[in-house]
XYZ file of C-alpha atoms in Angstrom:
140
model
C 4.093 -103.200 25.171
C 3.683 -101.304 28.405
C 7.102 -102.069 29.708
C 8.682 -100.954 26.338
C 6.211 -97.194 26.450
C 7.343 -96.898 30.291
C 11.065 -97.407 29.516
C 10.652 -95.290 26.575
C 8.779 -92.509 29.026
C 11.581 -92.841 31.007
C 14.401 -92.383 28.626
C 12.735 -89.552 27.797
C 12.391 -87.713 30.988
C 15.960 -88.548 31.642
C 16.982 -86.748 28.380
C 15.051 -84.170 29.654
C 16.695 -84.002 32.830
C 20.139 -83.400 31.375
C 18.670 -81.123 28.979
C 17.670 -78.896 31.520
C 20.756 -79.540 33.859
C 23.133 -78.312 30.564
C 20.935 -75.369 30.346
C 20.711 -74.099 33.622
C 24.751 -74.535 33.934
C 25.133 -73.027 30.369
C 22.538 -70.218 30.757
C 25.103 -68.395 33.124
C 28.068 -68.003 30.267
C 24.931 -66.494 28.304
C 24.202 -63.393 30.193
C 26.089 -60.352 30.991
C 27.058 -60.701 34.249
C 28.184 -64.536 33.576
C 31.677 -63.548 35.370
C 30.233 -63.099 38.916
C 30.691 -66.526 40.968
C 28.236 -65.285 42.773
C 25.777 -62.803 41.833
C 24.948 -59.593 43.506
C 27.975 -60.117 45.136
C 31.676 -58.110 45.258
C 34.248 -61.261 45.007
C 31.704 -62.868 46.878
C 32.917 -61.144 49.884
C 29.648 -59.037 50.453
C 26.798 -57.305 48.703
C 27.608 -54.732 46.208
C 26.990 -51.049 47.168
C 23.514 -50.027 45.406
C 26.155 -46.805 43.617
C 28.100 -49.502 42.089
C 26.886 -51.408 38.607
C 28.010 -54.663 37.977
C 29.194 -55.752 34.991
C 31.802 -58.024 32.871
C 34.288 -57.553 30.108
C 32.382 -58.036 26.744
C 35.603 -60.106 25.450
C 35.011 -63.716 24.317
C 38.273 -64.209 25.760
C 37.932 -63.148 28.499
C 34.486 -65.071 29.073
C 36.284 -68.297 27.675
C 38.781 -67.370 30.503
C 36.916 -67.603 33.252
C 34.568 -70.314 31.853
C 37.835 -72.295 31.551
C 38.503 -71.420 35.056
C 41.914 -69.972 33.908
C 41.272 -66.780 35.747
C 38.626 -64.772 37.208
C 37.597 -60.823 36.819
C 34.636 -58.752 38.161
C 33.817 -55.040 36.857
C 32.496 -52.513 38.659
C 30.857 -48.858 37.261
C 30.474 -45.755 39.588
C 29.514 -42.299 38.795
C 32.371 -40.050 38.903
C 36.025 -40.479 39.962
C 35.813 -43.010 42.464
C 38.900 -45.546 41.984
C 39.122 -46.310 45.861
C 35.203 -47.043 45.920
C 35.558 -51.602 46.525
C 38.745 -51.218 48.610
C 37.409 -50.868 51.839
C 35.089 -54.609 51.075
C 38.187 -55.916 50.667
C 40.331 -54.519 53.615
C 37.885 -55.559 55.836
C 37.736 -59.319 54.642
C 41.436 -58.940 55.947
C 43.192 -58.032 52.131
C 45.913 -56.104 52.462
C 47.246 -53.795 49.643
C 50.529 -54.196 48.743
C 50.548 -51.452 46.046
C 48.460 -48.256 45.686
C 49.661 -46.469 42.930
C 47.280 -43.299 41.866
C 47.943 -41.418 38.620
C 45.251 -38.949 37.071
C 43.141 -41.437 35.649
C 44.154 -44.929 36.823
C 44.798 -46.589 40.069
C 46.268 -50.259 40.643
C 47.010 -52.186 43.443
C 47.529 -55.634 44.283
C 45.925 -56.948 47.362
C 47.348 -59.744 49.244
C 44.936 -61.972 52.277
C 47.588 -65.200 53.064
C 48.583 -66.674 49.660
C 46.102 -65.127 47.459
C 46.853 -62.097 45.429
C 44.256 -60.280 43.785
C 44.962 -57.105 41.275
C 42.605 -53.865 41.400
C 42.231 -51.545 39.076
C 40.226 -48.299 38.126
C 40.169 -46.222 35.392
C 38.592 -43.015 34.519
C 36.119 -43.358 31.705
C 34.556 -40.012 31.153
C 32.350 -39.100 34.341
C 32.392 -42.677 35.190
C 34.792 -44.862 37.066
C 35.476 -48.636 36.241
C 37.251 -50.909 38.824
C 37.972 -54.162 37.696
C 39.483 -56.935 40.103
C 40.861 -59.807 38.925
C 42.945 -62.985 40.323
C 42.519 -66.585 40.773
C 39.750 -68.656 39.988
C 37.953 -68.624 43.463
C 39.050 -72.640 44.746
C 35.633 -74.911 44.076
């Protein structure tokens, strides 16, 4: 009987461990900052500057695309009209702007580093700027 009891405890412990691992991996997708591969980082290149607030698209379709590793997106909000606030992070990491299009209320650029291409865009939203960086998923 003791053997059956031990086996039952071992099975219960294994199931609990599997549930904990599943919960840890799924917890990211429930949070507001689900889209960041490396929390606290801009595209995994540098720490998020203090004056920028990280966020992720609220859209369920974006969440699904990021979760399925079909794409990658990170967003940042900053006070005032500062469309190029994050460009130095990318240029210091070796990205080269391929385009540079500034209009009155939006900005967009394609950045390249080797074969990698990402899109950087900024939109004026009232007294703030919403910066979105998107591209292919990070290599694993």
